[in-house]
CSV table of C-alpha atoms and ligand atoms in Angstrom, one decimal:
chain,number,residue,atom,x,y,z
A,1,UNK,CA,50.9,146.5,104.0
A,2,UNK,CA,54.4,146.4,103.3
A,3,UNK,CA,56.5,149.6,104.2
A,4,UNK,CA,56.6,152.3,101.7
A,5,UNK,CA,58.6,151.3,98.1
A,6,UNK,CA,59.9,155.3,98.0
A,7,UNK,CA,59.4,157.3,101.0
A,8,UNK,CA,60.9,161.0,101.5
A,9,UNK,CA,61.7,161.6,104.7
A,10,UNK,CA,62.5,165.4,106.1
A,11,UNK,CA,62.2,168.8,104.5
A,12,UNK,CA,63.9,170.2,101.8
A,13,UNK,CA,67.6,169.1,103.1
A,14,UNK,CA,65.7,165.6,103.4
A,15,UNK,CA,66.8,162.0,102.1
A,16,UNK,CA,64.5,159.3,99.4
A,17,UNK,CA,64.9,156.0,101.2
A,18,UNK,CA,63.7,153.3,98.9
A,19,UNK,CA,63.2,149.4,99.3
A,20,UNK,CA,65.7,147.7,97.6
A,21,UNK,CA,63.8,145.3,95.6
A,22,UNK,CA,67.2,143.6,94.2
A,23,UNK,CA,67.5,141.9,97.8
A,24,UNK,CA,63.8,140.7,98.2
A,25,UNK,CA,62.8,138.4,99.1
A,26,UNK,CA,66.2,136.8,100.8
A,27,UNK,CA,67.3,140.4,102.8
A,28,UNK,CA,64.8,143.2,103.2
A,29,UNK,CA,66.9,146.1,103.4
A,30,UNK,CA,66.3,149.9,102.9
A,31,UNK,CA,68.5,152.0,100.6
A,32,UNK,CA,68.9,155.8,101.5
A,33,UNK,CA,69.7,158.1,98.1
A,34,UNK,CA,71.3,161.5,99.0
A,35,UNK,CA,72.2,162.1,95.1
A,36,UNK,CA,70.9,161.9,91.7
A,37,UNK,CA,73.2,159.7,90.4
A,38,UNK,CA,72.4,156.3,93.2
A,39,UNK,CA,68.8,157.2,92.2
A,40,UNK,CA,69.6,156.6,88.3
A,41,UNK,CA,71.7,153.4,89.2
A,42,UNK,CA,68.6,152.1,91.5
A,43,UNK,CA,66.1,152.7,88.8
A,44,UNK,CA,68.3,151.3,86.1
A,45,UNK,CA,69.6,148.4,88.1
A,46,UNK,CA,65.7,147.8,89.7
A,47,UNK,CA,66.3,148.4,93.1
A,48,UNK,CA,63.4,150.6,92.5
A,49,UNK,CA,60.8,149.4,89.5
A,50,UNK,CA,57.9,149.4,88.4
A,51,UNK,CA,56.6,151.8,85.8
A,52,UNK,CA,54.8,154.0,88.8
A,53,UNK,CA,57.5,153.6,91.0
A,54,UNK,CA,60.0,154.8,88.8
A,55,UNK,CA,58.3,157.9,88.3
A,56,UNK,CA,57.8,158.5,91.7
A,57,UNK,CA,61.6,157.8,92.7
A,58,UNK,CA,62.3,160.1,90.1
A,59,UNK,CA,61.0,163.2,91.0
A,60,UNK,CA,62.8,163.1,93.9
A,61,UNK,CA,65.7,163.9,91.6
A,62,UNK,CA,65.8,167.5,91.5
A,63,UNK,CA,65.0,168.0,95.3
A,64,UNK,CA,68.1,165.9,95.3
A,65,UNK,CA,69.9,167.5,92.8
A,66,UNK,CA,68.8,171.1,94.6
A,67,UNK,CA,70.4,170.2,98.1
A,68,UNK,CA,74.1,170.0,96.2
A,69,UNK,CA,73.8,173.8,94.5
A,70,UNK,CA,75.8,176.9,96.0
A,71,UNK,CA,73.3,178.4,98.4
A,72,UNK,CA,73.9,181.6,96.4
A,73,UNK,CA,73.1,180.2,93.4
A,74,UNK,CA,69.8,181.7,91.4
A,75,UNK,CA,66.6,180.5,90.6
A,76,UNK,CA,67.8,180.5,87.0
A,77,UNK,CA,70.3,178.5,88.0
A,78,UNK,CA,68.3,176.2,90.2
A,79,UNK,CA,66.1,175.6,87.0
A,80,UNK,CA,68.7,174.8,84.6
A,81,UNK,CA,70.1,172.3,87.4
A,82,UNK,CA,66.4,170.9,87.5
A,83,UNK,CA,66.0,170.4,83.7
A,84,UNK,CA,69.5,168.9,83.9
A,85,UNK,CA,68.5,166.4,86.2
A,86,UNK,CA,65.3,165.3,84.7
A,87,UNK,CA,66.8,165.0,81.4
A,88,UNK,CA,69.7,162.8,83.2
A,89,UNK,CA,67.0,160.6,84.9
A,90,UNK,CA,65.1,160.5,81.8
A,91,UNK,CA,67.9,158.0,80.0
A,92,UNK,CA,67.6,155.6,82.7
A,93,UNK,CA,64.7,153.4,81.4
A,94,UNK,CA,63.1,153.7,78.0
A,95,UNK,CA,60.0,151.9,78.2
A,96,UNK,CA,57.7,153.0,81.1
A,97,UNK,CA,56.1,156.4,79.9
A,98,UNK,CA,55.1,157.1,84.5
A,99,UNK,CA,59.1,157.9,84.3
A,100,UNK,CA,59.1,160.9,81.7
A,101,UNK,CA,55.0,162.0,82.5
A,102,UNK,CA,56.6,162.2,86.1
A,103,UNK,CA,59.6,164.2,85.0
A,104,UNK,CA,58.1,166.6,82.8
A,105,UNK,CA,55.7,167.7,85.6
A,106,UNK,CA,58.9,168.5,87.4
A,107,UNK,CA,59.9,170.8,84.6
A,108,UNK,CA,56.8,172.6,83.7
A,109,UNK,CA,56.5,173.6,88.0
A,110,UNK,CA,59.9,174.8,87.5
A,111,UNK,CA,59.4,176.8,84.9
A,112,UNK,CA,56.3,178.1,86.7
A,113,UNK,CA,58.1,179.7,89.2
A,114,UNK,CA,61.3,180.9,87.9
A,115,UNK,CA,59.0,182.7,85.2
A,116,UNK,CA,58.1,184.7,88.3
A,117,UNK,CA,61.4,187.3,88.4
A,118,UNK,CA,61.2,187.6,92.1
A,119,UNK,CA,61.2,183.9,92.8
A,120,UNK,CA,64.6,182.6,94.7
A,121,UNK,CA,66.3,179.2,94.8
A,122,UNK,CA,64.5,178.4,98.1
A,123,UNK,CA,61.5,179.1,96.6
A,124,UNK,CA,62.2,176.9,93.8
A,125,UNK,CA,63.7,173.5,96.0
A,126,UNK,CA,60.3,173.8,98.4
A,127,UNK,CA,58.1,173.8,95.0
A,128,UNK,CA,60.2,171.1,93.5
A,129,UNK,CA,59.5,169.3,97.0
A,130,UNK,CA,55.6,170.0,97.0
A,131,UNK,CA,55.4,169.0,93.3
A,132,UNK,CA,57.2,166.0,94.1
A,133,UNK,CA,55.1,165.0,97.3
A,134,UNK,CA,51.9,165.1,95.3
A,135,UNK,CA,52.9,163.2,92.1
A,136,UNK,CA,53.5,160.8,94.8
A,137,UNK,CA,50.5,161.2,96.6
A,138,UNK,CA,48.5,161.1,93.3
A,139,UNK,CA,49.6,157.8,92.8
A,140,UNK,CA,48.5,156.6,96.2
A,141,UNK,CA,45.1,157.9,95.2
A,142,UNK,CA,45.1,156.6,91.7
A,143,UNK,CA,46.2,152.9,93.0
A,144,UNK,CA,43.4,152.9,95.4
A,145,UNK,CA,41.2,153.4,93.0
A,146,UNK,CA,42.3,151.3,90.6
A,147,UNK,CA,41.7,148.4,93.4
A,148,UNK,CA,37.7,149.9,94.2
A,149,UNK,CA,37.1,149.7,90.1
A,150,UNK,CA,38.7,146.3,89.5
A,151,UNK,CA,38.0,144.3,92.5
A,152,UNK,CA,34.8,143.3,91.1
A,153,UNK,CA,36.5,141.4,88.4
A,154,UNK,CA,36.9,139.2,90.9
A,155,UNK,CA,34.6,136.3,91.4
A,156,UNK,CA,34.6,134.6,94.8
A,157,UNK,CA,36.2,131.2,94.0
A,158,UNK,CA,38.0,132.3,91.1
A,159,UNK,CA,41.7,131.2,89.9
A,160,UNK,CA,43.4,134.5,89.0
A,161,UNK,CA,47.3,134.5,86.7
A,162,UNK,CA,49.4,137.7,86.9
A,163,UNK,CA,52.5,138.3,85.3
A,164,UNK,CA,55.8,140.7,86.9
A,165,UNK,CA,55.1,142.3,90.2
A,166,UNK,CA,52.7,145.2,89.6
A,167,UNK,CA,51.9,145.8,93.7
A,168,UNK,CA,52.7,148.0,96.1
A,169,UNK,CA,56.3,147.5,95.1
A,170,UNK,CA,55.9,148.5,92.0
A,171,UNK,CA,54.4,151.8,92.6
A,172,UNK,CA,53.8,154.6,95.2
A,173,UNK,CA,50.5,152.9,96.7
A,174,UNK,CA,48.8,149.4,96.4
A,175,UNK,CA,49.9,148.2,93.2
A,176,UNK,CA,48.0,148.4,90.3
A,177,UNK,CA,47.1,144.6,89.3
A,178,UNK,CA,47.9,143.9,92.8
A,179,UNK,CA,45.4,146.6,93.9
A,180,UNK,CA,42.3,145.1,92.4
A,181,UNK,CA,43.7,141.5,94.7
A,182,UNK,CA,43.9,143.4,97.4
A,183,UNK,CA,40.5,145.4,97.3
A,184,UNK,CA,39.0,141.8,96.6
A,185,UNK,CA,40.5,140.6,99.3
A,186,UNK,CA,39.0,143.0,101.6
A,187,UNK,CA,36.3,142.5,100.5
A,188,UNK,CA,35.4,139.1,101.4
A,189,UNK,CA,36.3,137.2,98.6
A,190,UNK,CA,38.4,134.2,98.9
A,191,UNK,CA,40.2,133.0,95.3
A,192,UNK,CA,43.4,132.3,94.2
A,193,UNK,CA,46.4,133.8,92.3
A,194,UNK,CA,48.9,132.4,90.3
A,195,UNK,CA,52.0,134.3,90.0
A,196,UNK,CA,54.6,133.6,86.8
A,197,UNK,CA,57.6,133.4,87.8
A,198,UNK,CA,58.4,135.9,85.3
A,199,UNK,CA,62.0,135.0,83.7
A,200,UNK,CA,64.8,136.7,83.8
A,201,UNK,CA,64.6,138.4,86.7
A,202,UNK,CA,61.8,136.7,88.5
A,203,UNK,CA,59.7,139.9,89.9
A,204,UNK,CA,56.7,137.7,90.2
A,205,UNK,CA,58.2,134.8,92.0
A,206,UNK,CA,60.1,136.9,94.2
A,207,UNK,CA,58.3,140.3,94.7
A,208,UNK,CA,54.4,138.8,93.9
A,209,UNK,CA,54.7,135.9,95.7
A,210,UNK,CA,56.1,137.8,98.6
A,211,UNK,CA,53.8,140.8,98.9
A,212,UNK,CA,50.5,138.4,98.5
A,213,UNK,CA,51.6,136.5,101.2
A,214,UNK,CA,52.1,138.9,103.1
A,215,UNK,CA,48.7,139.7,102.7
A,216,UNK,CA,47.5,136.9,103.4
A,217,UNK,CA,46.0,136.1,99.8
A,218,UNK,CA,46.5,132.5,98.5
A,219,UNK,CA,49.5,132.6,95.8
A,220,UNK,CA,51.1,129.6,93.7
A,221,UNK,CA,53.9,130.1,91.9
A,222,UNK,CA,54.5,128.8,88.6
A,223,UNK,CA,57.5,129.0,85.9
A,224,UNK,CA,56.4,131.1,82.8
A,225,UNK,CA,55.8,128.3,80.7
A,226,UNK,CA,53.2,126.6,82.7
A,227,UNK,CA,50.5,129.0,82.3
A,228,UNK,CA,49.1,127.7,79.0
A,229,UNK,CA,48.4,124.3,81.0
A,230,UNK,CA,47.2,126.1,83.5
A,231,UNK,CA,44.7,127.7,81.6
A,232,UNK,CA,43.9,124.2,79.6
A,233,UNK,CA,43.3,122.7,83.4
A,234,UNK,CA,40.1,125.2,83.7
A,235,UNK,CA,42.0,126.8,86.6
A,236,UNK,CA,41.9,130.5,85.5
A,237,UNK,CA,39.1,132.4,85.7
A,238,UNK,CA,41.0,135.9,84.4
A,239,UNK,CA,44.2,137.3,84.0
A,240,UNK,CA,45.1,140.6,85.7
A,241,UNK,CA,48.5,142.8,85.1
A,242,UNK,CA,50.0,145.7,85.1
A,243,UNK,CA,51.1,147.9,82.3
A,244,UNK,CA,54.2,150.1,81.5
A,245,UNK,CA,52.8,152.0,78.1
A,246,UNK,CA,49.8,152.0,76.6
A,247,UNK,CA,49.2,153.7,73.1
A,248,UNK,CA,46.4,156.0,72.4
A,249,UNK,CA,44.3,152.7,71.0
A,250,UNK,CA,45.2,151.0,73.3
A,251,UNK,CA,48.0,148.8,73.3
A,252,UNK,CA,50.0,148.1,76.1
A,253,UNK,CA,53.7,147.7,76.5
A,254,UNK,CA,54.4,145.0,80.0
A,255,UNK,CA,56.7,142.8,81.0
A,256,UNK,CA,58.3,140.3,78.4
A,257,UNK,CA,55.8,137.2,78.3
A,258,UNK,CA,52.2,139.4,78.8
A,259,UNK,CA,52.1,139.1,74.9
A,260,UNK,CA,52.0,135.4,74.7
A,261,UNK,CA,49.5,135.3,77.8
A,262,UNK,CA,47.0,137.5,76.0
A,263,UNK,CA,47.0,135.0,73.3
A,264,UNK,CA,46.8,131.8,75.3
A,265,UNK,CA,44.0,133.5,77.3
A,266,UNK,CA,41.9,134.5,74.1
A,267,UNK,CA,42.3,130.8,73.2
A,268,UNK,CA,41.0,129.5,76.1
A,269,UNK,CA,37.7,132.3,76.0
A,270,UNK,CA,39.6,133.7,79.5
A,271,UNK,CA,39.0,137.6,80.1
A,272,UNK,CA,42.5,139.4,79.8
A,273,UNK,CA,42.3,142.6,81.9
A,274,UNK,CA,45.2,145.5,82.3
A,275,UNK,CA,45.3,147.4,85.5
A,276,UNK,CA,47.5,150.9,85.1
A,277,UNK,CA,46.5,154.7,85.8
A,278,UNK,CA,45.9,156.9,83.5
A,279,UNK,CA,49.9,158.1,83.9
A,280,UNK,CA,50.9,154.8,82.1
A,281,UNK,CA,48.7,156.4,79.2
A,282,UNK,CA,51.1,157.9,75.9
A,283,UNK,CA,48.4,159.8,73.9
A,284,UNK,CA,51.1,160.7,72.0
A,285,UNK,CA,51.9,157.6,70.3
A,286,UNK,CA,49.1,156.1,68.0
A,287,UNK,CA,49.7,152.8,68.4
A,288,UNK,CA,52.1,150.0,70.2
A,289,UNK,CA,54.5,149.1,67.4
A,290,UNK,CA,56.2,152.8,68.7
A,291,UNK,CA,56.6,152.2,71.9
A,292,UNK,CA,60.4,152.0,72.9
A,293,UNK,CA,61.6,148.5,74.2
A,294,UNK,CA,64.3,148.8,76.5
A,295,UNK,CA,67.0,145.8,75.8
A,296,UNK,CA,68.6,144.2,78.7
A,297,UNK,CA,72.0,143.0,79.5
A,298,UNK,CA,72.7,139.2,78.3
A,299,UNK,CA,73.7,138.5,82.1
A,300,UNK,CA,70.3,138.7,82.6
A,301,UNK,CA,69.4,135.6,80.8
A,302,UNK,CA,72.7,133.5,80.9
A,303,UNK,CA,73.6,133.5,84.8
A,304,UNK,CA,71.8,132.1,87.3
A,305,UNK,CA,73.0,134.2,90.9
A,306,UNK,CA,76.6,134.5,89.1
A,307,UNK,CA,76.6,131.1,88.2
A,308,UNK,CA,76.2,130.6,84.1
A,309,UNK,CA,73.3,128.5,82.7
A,310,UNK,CA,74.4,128.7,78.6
A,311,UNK,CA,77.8,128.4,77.1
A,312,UNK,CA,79.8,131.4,77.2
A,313,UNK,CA,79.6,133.9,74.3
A,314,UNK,CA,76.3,132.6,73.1
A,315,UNK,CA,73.8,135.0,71.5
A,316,UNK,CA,71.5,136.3,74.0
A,317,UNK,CA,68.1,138.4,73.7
A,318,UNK,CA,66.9,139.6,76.4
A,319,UNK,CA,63.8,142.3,75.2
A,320,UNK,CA,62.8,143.4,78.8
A,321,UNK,CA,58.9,144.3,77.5
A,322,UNK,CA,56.6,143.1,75.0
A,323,UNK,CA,53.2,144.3,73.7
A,324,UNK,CA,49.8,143.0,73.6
A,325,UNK,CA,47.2,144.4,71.2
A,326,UNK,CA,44.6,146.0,72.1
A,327,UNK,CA,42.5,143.9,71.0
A,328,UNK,CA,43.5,140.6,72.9
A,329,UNK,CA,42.7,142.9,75.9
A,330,UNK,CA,39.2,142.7,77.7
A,331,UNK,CA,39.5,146.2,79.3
A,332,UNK,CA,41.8,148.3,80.8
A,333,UNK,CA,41.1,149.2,84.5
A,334,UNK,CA,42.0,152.6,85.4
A,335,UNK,CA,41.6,154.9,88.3
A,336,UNK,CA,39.1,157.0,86.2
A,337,UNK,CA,36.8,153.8,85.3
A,338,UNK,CA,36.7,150.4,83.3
A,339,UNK,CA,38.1,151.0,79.6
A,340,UNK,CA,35.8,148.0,77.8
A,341,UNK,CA,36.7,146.8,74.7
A,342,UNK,CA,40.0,149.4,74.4
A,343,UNK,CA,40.8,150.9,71.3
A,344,UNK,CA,41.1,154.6,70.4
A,345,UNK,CA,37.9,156.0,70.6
A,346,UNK,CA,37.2,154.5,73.8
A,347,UNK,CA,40.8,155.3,75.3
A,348,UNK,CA,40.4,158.7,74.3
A,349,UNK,CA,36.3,159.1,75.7
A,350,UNK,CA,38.2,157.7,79.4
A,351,UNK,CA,40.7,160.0,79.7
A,352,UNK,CA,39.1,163.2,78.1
B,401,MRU,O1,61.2,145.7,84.6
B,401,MRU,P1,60.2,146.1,85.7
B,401,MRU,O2,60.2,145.2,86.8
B,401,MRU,O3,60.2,147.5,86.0
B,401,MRU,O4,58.8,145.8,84.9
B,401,MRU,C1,57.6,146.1,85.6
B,401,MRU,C2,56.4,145.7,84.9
B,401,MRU,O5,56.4,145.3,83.8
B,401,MRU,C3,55.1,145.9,85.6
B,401,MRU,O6,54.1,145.0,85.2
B,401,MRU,C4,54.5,147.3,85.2
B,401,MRU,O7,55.5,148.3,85.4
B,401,MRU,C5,53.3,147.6,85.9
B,401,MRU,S1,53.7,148.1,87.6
B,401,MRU,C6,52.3,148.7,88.3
C-alpha cells in the first residue's frame, strides 16, 4: 500500500501533507499545505485528484483556514471564516460532486456549534478537525467496501480495462475501481488489467500503472485508442472505473473517454461496471446532461512536457469529463451494495 494520498498530521495547529501526484511516477515527493490557498492550487492543478480525494483534501481547508485567525477572534467569527473557506474551495473544480458533499458537511458542523451561544473559537477549530478526520475516515471505510462488494466481478483469468486512476490515489483509502483489483487480488485470483493511458494528462499510465504494480497485480498499458481492438481481440472480460458524478438515474460523469468505452463495451456484449461511494451520488440532479463539465486549459492537449505537439494558436478542446448513460452501465458498485441495472428507481431504493 502506497503511503497516504492526504494525511493530517498533528492537532489543531497541525499540517495536510499530500502526495503530489503531478510528479508521479518520475519523483515521489510529499507536499506539506499550511494554507488554504496551496490547497486550492493543488486540487486545481491535480497534485491532489480524484473525486474522493478532493473532498477529503478539502475539508482540511477550514482547520487550515482556522490556525491563521486572531486567537481572540469569536466563534462567529470563526464560522464566517469557515463558510468563507468552503465556498473559496468550492470554485476549485466543478465536476466531482465528493468536493462540495465534503464541504457542505463542514458547514452544517459549524453551524452546529456556533448555534450553541457559549461555544468558543477553540471549540469550533477541534470540531472542524474531528469532522474533518471522519469524512476522511468514512472514506477509508467506504473504499473498503467498495473492494469486498466488487471483487467478485472478478473472474480468475479474466482481462480487466480501467480508465483514469480511481485507486488509492484518487481517494482517502483503496481506490474505488482500484479497490475491487485489489480485494481480488487478495483474494486469490490472478487476471489482468489494462490501464488507458488516459490522454491528456495520463493518470492511468502514470498513476494506475504505478499503483498496480506496486501491488503486484499484472497491468498493460495501452493508449486510449487501443481499447476497442482490445476488446475486438476477446481480451476483456469487463470494464471497471471510477466515477466523479452520478445523477439520481444514474448517469455517471468520469474521466473524458469513459463515454466512448461504455459504448465499445456494449458492442462487444462486455459488462461495464462503475465503482464510486455513495458520496459521488447528486440526488439532486435528475439526470447527467446537468452535470457541470469542468473545461481544461488548451496546454493540456497541445504540449507534450513543455514541448508543443499542434501548431500554435490552434483551436483546442479539452472537456476534462464525459458522461455515460445509465443505461450502457451494468451496475454501479457501491459501498452500500451492487446497483444492477441503474436507473432511478433502483438508485434511489440503494441509497434510501
Ligand atoms: O481529473 P481527475 O484526475 O481528478 O479525474 C479523476 C477521475 O475521473 C476518476 O476516475 C474519478 O474521480 C474516480 S476516483 C475514485
Amino acid at each position: 500500500m502506497i503511503a497516504p494520498t492526504v494525511k493530517w498530521i498533528g492537532d489543531c495547529q497541525g499540517v495536510l501533507e499530500l502526495i503530489d501526484q503531478r510528479r508521479l511516477p518520475g519523483e515521489f515527493t510529499l507536499l506539506s499545505v499550511r494554507e488554504v490557498e496551496p490547497l486550492y492550487e493543488a486540487i486545481q492543478t491535480l497534485a491532489v485528484r480524484g473525486a474522493p480525494a478532493i473532498g477529503v483534501a478539502a475539508v482540511y481547508g477550514p482547520v487550515l483556514a482556522l490556525q491563521k485567525l486572531d486567537a481572540g477572534a469569536t466563534a462567529a467569527e470563526g464560522l464566517e471564516c469557515v463558510l468563507q473557506t468552503c465556498d473559496y474551495l468550492a470554485t476549485s473544480r466543478p465536476t466531482a460532486v465528493n468536493l462540495f458533499w465534503a464541504l457542505d458537511r463542514m458547514r452544517n458542523r459549524a453551524q452546529e456549534v456556533v448555534a450553541d451561544s457559549e461555544a468558543t473559537l477553540a471549540q469550533l477549530h477541534q470540531a472542524m478537525l474531528v469532522e474533518a478526520r471522519a469524512i476522511h475516515d468514512e472514506d477509508i471505510e467506504m473504499c473498503r467496501r467498495i473492494g469486498q462488494n466488487g471483487a467478485p466481478f472478478i473472474a480468475d483469468g479474466a482481462g480487466i480495462l480501467t480508465h483514469c486512476n480511481a485507486g488509492a490515489l484518487a481517494t482517502g483509502g483503496q481506490g474505488t475501481a482500484l479497490s475491487v483489483m485489489f480485494a481480488a487480488h487478495e483474494q486469490g485470483r490472478s487476471f489482468k488489467v489494462y490501464a488507458d493511458e488516459t490522454r491528456p494528462l495520463l493518470q492511468g499510465a502514470r498513476l494506475t500503472a504505478w499503483e498496480l504494480q506496486q501491488a503486484g497485480i499484472d497491468v498493460t498499458v495501452l493508449c486510449d485508442n487501443m481499447a476497442g481492438w482490445l476488446m475486438r481481440q476477446g481480451k476483456v472480460n469487463a470494464v471497471i472505473t471510477g466515477a466523479d458524478r452520478i445523477a439520481a438515474n444514474g448517469d455517471a460523469a468520469n474521466k473524458i473517454g469513459t463515454y466512448s468505452l461504455s459504448i465499445l463495451a456494449r458492442q462487444h456484449g462486455i459488462p461495464f461496471y462503475i465503482a464510486a461511494p455513495s458520496s459521488t451520488f447528486d440526488l439532486s440532479i435528475a439526470s447527467g446532461t446537468d452535470i457541470p463539465i469542468e473545461q481544461r486549459a488548451k496546454d493540456e492537449v497541445v504540449q507534450f512536457a513543455g514541448t508543443p505537439t499542434a501548431p500554435e494558436g490552434v483551436a483546442v478542446y479539452n472537456p476534462a469529463f464525459d458522461v455515460t448513460d445509465a443505461q450502457n452501465i451494468t451496475a454501479i458498485i457501491t459501498e452500500r451494495g451492487v446497483i444492477e441495472t441503474p436507473g432511478t428507481e433502483s438508485v434511489r431504493e440503494a441509497l434510501a
